[in-house]
Short mmCIF file of C-alpha atoms in Angstrom, two decimals:
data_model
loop_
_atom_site.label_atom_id
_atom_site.label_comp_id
_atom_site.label_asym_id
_atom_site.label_seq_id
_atom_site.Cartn_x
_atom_site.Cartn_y
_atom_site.Cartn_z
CA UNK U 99 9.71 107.59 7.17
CA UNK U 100 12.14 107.17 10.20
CA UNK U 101 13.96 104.65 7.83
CA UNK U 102 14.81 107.09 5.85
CA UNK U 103 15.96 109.56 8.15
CA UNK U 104 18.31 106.79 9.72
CA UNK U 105 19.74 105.90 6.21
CA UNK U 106 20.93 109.50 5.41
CA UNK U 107 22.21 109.88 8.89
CA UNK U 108 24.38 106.87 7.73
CA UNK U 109 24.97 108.33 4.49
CA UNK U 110 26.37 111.28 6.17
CA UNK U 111 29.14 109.84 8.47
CA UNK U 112 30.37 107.71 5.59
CA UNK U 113 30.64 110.54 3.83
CA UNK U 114 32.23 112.56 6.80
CA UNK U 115 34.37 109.62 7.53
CA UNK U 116 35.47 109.68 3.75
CA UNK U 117 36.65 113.08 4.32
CA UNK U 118 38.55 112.66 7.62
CA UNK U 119 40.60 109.78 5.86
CA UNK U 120 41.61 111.61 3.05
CA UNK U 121 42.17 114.92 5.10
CA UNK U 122 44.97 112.41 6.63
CA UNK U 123 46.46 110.79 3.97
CA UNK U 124 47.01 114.38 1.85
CA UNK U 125 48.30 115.71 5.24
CA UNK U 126 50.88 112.89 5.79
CA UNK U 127 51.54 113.03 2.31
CA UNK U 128 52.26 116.75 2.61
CA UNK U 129 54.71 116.33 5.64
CA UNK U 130 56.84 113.78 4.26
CA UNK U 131 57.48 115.37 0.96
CA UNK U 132 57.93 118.63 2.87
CA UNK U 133 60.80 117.08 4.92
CA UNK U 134 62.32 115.62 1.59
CA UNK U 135 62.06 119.33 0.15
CA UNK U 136 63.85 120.89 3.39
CA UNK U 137 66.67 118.44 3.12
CA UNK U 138 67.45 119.67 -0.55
CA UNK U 139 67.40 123.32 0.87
CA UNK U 140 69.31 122.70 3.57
CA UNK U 141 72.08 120.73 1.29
CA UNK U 142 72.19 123.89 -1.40
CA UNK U 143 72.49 126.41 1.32
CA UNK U 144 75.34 124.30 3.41
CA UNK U 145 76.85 124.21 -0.39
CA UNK U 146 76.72 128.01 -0.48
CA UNK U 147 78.16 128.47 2.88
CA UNK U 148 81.14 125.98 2.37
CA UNK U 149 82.55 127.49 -0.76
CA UNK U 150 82.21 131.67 0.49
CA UNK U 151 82.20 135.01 -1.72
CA UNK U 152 85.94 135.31 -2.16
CA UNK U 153 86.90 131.90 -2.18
CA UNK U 154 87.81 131.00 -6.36
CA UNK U 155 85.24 129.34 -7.89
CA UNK U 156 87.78 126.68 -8.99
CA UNK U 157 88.23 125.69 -5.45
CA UNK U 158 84.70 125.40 -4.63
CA UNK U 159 83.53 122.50 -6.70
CA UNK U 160 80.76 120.34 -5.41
CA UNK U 161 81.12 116.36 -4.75
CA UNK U 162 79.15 114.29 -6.78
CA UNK U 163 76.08 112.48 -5.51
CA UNK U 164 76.04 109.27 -6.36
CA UNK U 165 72.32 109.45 -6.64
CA UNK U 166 72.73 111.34 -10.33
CA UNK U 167 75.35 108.80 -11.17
CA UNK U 168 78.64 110.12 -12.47
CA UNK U 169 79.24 113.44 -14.18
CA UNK U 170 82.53 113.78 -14.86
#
């Protein structure tokens, strides 16, 4: 009987230990693609704020990033 007993004890901190691991990864994962997500924020907004309300629209065009490749 005590076999038993010891086996699900095992069972249970694989199982708990299982968990912990991918508690971590998602949470790392989570963090990292949050920071990518605040960079593109903060680049719109700083967009926003260099070309103002009564600037001309003509004036206020964006440089291209060479990640998108060219769009002219």
């Amino acid at each position: 009987m005590k076999k038993k007993h010891n086996e699900r004890g095992a069972s249970l901190v694989e199982y708990a230990l299982l968990v912990a691991l991918i508690a971590i990864v998602a949470i790392t994962s989570v963090r990292a693609a949050g920071t990518k997500v605040s960079q593109q924020f903060s680049e719109v907004g700083n967009a926003f704020v260099a070309c103002g309300a009564g600037d001309d629209p003509e004036d206020c065009q964006p440089n291209p990033d060479p990640a998108f490749g060219d769009e002219s």
